[in-house]
Coordinates of C-alpha atoms in Angstrom, one line a residue:
Chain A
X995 CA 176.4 -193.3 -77.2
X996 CA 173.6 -191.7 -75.4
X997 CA 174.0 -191.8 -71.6
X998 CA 171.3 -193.0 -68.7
X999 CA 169.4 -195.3 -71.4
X1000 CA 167.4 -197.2 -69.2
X1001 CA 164.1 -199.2 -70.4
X1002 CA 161.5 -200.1 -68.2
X1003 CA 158.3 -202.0 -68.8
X1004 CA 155.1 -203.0 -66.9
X1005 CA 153.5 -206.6 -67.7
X1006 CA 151.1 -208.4 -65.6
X1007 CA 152.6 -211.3 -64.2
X1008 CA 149.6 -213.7 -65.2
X1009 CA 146.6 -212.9 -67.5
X1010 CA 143.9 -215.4 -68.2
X1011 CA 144.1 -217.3 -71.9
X1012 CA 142.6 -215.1 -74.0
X1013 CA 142.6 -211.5 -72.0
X1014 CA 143.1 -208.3 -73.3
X1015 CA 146.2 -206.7 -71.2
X1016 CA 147.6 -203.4 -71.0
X1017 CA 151.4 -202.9 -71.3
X1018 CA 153.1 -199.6 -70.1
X1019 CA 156.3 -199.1 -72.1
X1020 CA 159.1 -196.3 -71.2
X1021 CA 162.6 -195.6 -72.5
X1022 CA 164.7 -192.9 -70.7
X1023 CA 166.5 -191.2 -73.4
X1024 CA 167.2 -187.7 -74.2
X1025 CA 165.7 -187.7 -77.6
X1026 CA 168.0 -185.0 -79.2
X1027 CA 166.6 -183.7 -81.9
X1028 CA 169.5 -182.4 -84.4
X1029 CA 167.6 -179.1 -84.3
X1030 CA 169.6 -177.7 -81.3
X1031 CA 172.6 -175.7 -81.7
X1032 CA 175.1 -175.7 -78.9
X1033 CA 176.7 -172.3 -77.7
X1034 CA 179.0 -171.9 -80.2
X1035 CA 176.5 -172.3 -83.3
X1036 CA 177.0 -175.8 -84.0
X1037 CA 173.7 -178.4 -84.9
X1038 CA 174.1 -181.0 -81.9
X1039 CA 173.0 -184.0 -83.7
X1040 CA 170.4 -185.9 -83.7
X1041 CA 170.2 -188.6 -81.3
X1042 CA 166.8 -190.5 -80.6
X1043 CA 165.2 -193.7 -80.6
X1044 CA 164.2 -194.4 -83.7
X1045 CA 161.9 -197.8 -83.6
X1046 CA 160.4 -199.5 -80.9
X1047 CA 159.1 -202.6 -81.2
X1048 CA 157.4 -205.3 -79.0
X1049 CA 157.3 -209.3 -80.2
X1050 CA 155.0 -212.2 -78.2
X1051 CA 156.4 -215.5 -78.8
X1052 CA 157.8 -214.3 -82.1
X1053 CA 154.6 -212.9 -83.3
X1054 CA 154.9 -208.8 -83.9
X1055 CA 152.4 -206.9 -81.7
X1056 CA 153.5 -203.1 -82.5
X1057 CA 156.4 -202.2 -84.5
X1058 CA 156.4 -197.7 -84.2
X1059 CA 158.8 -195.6 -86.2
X1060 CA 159.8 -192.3 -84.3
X1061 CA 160.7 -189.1 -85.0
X1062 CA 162.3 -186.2 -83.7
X1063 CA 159.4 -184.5 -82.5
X1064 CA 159.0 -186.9 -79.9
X1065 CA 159.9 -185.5 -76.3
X1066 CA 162.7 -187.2 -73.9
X1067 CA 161.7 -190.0 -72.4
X1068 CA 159.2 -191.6 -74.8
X1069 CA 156.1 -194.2 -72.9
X1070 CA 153.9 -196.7 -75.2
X1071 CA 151.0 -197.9 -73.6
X1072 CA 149.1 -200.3 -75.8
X1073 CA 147.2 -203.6 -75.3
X1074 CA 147.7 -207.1 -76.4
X1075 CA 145.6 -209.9 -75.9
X1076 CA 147.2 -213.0 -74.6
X1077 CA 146.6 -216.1 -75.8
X1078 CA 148.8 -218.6 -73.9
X1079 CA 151.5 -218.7 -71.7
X1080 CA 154.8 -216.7 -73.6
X1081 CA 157.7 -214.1 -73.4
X1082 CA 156.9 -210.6 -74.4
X1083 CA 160.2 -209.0 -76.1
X1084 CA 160.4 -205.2 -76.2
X1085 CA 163.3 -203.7 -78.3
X1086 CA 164.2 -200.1 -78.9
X1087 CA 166.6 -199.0 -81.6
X1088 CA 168.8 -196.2 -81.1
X1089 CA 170.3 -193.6 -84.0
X1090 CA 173.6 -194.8 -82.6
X1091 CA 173.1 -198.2 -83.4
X1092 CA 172.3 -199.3 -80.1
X1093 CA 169.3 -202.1 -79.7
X1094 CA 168.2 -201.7 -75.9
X1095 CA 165.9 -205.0 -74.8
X1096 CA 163.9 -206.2 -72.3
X1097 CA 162.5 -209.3 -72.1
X1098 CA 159.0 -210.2 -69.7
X1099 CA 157.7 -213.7 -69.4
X1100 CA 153.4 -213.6 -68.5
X1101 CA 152.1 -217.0 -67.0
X1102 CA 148.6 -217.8 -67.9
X1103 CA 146.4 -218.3 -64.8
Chain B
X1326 CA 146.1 -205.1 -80.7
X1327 CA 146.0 -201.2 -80.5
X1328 CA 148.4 -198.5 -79.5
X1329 CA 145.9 -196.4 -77.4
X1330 CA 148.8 -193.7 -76.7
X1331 CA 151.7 -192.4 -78.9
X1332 CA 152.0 -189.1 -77.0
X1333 CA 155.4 -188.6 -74.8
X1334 CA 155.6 -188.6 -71.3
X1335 CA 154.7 -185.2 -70.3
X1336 CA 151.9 -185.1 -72.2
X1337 CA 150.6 -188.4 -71.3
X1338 CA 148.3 -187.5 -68.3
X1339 CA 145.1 -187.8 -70.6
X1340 CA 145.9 -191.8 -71.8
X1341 CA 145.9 -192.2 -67.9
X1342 CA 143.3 -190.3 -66.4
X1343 CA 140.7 -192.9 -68.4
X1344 CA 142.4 -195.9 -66.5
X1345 CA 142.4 -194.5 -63.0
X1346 CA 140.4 -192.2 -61.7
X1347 CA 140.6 -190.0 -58.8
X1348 CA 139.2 -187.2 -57.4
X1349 CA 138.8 -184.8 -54.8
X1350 CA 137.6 -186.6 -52.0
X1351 CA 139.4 -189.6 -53.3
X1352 CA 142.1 -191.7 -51.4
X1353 CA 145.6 -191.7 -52.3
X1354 CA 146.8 -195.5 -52.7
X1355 CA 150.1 -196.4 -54.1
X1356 CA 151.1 -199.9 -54.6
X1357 CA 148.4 -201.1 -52.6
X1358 CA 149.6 -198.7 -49.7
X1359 CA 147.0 -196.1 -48.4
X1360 CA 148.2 -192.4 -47.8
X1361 CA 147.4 -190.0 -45.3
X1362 CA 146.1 -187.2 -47.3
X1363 CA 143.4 -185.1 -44.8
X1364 CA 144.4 -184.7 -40.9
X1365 CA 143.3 -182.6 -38.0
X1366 CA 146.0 -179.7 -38.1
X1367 CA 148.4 -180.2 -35.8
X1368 CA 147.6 -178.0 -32.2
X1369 CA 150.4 -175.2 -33.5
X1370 CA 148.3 -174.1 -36.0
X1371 CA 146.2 -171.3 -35.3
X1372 CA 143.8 -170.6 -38.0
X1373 CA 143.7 -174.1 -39.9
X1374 CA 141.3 -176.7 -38.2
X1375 CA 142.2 -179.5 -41.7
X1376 CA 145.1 -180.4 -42.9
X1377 CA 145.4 -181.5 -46.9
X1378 CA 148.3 -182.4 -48.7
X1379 CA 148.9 -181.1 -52.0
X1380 CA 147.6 -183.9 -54.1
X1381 CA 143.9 -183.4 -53.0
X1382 CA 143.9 -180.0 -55.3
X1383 CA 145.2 -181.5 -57.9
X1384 CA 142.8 -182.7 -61.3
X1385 CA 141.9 -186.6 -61.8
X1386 CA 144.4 -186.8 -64.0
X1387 CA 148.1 -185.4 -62.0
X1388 CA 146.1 -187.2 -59.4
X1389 CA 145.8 -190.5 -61.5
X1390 CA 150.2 -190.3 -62.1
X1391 CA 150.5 -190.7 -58.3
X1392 CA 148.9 -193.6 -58.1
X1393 CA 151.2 -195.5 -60.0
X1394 CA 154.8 -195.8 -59.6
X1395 CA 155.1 -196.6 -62.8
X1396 CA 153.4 -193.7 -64.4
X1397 CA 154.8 -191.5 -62.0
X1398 CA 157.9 -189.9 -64.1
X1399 CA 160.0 -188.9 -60.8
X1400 CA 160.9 -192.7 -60.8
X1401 CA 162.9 -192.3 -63.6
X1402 CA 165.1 -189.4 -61.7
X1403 CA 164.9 -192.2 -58.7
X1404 CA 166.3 -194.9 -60.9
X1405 CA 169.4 -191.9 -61.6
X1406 CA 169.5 -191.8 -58.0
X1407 CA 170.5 -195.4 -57.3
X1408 CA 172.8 -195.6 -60.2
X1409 CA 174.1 -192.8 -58.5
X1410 CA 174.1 -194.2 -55.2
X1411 CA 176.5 -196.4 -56.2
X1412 CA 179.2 -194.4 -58.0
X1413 CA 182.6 -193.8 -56.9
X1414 CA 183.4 -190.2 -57.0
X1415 CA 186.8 -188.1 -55.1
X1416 CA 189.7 -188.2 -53.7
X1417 CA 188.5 -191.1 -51.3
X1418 CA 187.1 -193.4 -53.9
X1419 CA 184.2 -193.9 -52.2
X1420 CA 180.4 -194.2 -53.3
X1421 CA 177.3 -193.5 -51.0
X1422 CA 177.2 -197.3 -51.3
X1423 CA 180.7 -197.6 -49.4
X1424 CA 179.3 -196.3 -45.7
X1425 CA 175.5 -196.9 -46.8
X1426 CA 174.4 -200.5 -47.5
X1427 CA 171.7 -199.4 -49.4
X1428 CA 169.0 -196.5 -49.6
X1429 CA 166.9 -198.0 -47.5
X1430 CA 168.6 -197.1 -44.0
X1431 CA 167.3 -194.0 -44.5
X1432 CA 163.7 -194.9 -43.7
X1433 CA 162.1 -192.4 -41.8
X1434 CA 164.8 -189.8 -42.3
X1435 CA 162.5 -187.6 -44.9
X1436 CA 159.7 -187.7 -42.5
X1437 CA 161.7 -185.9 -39.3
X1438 CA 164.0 -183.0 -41.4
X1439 CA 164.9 -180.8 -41.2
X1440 CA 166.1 -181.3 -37.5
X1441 CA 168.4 -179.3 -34.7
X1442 CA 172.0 -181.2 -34.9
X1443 CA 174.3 -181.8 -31.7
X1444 CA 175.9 -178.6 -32.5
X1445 CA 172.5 -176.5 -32.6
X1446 CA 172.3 -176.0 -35.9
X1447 CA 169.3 -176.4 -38.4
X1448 CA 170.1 -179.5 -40.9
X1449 CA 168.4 -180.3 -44.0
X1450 CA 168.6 -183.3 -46.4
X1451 CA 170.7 -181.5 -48.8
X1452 CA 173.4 -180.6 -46.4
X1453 CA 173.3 -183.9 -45.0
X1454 CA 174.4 -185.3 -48.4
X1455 CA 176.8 -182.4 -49.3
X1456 CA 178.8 -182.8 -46.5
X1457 CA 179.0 -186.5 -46.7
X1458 CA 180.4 -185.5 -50.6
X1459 CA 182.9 -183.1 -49.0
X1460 CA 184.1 -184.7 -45.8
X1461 CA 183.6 -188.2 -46.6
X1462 CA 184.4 -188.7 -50.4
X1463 CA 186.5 -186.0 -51.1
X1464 CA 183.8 -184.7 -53.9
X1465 CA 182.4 -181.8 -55.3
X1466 CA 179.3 -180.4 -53.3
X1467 CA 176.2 -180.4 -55.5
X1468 CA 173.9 -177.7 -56.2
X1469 CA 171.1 -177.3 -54.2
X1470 CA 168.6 -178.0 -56.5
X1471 CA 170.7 -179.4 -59.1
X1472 CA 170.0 -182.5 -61.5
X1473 CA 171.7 -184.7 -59.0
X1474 CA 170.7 -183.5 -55.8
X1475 CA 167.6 -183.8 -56.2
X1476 CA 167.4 -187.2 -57.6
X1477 CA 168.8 -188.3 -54.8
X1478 CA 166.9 -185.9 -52.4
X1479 CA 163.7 -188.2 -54.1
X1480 CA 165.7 -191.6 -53.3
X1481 CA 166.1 -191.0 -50.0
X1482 CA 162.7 -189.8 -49.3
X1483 CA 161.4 -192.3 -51.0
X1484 CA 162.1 -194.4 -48.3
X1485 CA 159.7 -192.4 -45.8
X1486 CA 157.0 -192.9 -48.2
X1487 CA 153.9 -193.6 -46.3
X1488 CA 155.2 -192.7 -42.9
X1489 CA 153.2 -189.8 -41.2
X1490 CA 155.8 -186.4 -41.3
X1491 CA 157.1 -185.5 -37.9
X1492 CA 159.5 -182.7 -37.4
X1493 CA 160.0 -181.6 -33.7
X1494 CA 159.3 -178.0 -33.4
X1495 CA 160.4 -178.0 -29.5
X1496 CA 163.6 -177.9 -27.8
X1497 CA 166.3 -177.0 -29.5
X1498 CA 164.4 -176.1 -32.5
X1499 CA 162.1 -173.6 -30.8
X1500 CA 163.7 -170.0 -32.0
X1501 CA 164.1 -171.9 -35.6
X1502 CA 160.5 -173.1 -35.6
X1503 CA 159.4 -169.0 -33.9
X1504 CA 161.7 -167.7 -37.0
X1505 CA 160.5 -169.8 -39.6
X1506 CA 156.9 -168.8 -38.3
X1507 CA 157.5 -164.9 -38.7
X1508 CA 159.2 -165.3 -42.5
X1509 CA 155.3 -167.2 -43.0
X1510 CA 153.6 -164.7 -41.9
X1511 CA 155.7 -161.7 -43.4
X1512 CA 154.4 -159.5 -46.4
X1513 CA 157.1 -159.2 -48.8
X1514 CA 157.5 -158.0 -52.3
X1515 CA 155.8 -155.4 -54.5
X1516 CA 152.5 -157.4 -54.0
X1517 CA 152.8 -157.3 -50.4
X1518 CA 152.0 -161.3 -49.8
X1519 CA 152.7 -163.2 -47.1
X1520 CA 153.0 -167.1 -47.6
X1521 CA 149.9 -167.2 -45.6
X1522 CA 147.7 -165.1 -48.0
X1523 CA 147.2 -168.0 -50.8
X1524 CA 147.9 -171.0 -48.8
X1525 CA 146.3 -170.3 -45.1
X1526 CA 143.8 -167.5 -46.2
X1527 CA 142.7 -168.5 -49.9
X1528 CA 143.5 -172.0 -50.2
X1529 CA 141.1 -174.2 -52.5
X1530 CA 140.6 -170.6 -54.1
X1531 CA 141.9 -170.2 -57.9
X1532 CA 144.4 -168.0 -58.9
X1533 CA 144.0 -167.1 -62.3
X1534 CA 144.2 -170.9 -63.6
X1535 CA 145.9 -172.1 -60.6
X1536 CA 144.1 -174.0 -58.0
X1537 CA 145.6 -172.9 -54.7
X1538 CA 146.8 -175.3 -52.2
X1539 CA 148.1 -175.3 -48.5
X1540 CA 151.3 -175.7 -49.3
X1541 CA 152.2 -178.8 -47.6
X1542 CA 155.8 -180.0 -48.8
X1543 CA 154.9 -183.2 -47.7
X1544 CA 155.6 -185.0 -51.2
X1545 CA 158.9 -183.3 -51.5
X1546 CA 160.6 -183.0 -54.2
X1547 CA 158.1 -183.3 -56.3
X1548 CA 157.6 -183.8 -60.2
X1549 CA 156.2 -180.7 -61.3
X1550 CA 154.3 -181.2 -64.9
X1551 CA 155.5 -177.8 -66.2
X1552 CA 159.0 -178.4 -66.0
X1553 CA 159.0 -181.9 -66.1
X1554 CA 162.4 -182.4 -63.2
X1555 CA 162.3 -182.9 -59.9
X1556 CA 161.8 -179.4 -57.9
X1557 CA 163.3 -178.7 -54.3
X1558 CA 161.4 -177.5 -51.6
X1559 CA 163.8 -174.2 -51.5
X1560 CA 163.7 -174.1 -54.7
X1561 CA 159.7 -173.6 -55.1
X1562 CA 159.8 -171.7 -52.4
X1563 CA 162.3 -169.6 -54.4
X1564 CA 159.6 -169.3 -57.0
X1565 CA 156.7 -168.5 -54.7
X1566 CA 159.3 -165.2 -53.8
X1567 CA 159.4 -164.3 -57.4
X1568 CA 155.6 -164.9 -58.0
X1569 CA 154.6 -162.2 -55.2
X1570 CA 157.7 -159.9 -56.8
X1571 CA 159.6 -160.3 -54.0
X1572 CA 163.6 -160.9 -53.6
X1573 CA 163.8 -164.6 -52.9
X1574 CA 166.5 -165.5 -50.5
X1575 CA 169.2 -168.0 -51.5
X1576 CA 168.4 -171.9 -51.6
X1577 CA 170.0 -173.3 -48.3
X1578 CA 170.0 -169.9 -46.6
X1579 CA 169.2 -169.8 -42.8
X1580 CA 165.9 -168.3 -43.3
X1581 CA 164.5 -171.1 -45.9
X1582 CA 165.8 -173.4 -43.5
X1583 CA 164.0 -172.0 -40.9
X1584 CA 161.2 -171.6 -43.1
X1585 CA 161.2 -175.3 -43.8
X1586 CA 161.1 -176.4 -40.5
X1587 CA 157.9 -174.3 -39.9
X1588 CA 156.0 -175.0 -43.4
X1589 CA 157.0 -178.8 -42.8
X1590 CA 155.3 -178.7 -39.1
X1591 CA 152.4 -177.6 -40.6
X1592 CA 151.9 -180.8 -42.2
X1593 CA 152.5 -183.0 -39.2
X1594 CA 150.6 -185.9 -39.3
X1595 CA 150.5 -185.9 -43.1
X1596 CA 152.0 -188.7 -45.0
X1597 CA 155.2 -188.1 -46.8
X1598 CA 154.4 -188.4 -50.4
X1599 CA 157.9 -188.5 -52.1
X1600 CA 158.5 -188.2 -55.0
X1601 CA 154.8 -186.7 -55.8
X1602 CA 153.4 -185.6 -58.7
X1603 CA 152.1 -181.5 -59.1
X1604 CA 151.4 -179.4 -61.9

């Protein structure tokens, strides 16, 4: 299992009904290619995050398939608009099998 | 519903830069706080009248990461920090937690180092924390500018953010400051520079591509964008050594120490910045 995985988002806490918002999105993960070879010659495999995804109020709002070309550490900023009061649900899927998820609730003001 | 940026985290400066903008007479405000980023030189200072902290030479854009902790990517080597903080590690099973209640008590710590200690000698953070590893925990000293030490280095400043620096450069620390002054002033190296050649004479100046500051380690350690870690004051000054092709002297060595004191006087009255953003 990768080591230090630790997600972080950024979500206004309120948003008017209807307003465009932006979300700042960031995993820390080492992203290991499977392109590296380790001292003795041998392919370190590949260990990234392979899908991220983010739900509001079970509705999808980006679903992004990643590769290995993707650096350490990979941030998503995107924007939603928000039509009522709901739970934003961000989930990252690792190659290990490990689903990292963070949940942000946004009150409509 | 649109992805405006795919790009990783090092190379996401441009996404920002169109959401805050910044520039060179701008104000530094994080998290609503405002910084301290131009100051009358303090009286020491001979042949500076201003004072300007690193981030006001840098573009909009390594500007703009500042401004957000969010966007700033030394947080995520913070975040290592406090896991870090509290782990339990040597022969005394203890953590930085088990004396420390939490990071926090050292508010106001990064702003007065390095200082003269009751037995006369110059102290620095990193020796600070190394021999609470050794004497206290029973652990393994860290590098000076390794992985760990400077995460934490960036914890524990972080708790001075905001707070004007103020190192005392009388007293006791008198012949350190009077050293550390000299090694400034001192052409080394096969190009024959002094510290004081780009950053007192030429600063604001370009150097090839690179847009030459005062040198202010104000905002120590710092994220630097083309290694994308968290870099040690000794350990850039290390690099400064090897840019003018000179011998650099060892990290934690008596005259970097000396020279800390002195380049961190210089900025007195400057706001500590860490962890900041460079290129």
């Amino acid at each position: 299992m990768a080591k230090g995985v630790k997600p972080r988002v950024k979500v206004p806490k309120t948003a008017a009904a209807g307003e465009t918002i932006t979300i700042k999105t960031l995993i820390s993960h080492k992203m290991e290619t499977g392109r590296r070879k380790d001292g003795d010659g041998n392919v370190i495999p590949r260990s990234i995050i392979n899908r991220f995804t983010c739900e509001f109020n079970g509705e999808n709002v980006v679903d992004v398939n990643m590769e290995p070309a993707i650096s350490v550490n990979p941030y998503f900023q995107f924007e939603a608009t928000v039509p009522e009061a709901g739970e934003f649900v961000f989930t990252w899927y690792d190659d290990d099998g490990s689903v990292y998820e963070k949940k942000k609730s946004i009150k409509i003001a | 519903m649109k992805i405006t940026s795919l790009l990783p985290l090092a190379f996401s400066i441009a996404t920002v830069a169109g959401f805050v903008t910044a520039g060179e007479d701008s104000t530094l405000t994080i998290e609503g706080e405002v910084f301290v980023t131009k100051a009358a030189a303090p009286a020491h200072l001979e042949n500076v009248d201003e004072i300007f902290s690193g981030w006001t030479f840098r573009l909009d854009e390594t500007q703009a990461l500042q401004m957000d902790d969010f966007d700033n990517p030394a947080f995520v080597f913070v975040d290592q920090a406090l896991d870090q903080f509290e782990m339990v590690e040597g022969s005394a099973g203890k953590a930085c937690s088990s004396c420390h209640d939490s990071a926090e008590v050292f508010s106001g710590l990064r702003a007065s180092m390095p200082r003269v200690n009751s037995a006369g000698e110059l102290e620095t953070i990193p020796e600070l924390i190394n021999n609470c590893r050794t004497e206290r925990m029973g652990a393994e000293k860290w590098k000076w500018s390794g992985g760990q030490m400077s995460a934490m280095l960036g914890l524990i400043g972080l708790q001075s953010r905001g707070m004007p620096v103020e190192v005392a450069i009388d007293g006791p620390a008198a012949s350190f400051w009077e050293k550390g002054k000299e090694l400034y002033y001192m052409r080394v190296g096969q190009l024959d520079m002094a510290c004081s050649s780009c950053h007192e004479d030429n600063y604001g100046n370009m150097i090839r591509a690179d847009h030459l500051s005062q040198g202010q380690i104000n905002g120590f350690p710092t994220y630097r964008l083309k290694n994308a870690k968290l870099n040690t004051i000794h350990g850039r000054f290390k690099g400064c050594m090897k840019n003018i092709r000179a011998t650099p002297f060892k990290e934690g060595s008596d005259e970097f120490k000396a020279l800390e004191l002195y380049v961190a006087s210089r900025a007195n009255g400057l706001s500590v910045e860490t962890p900041s953003v460079r290129n």
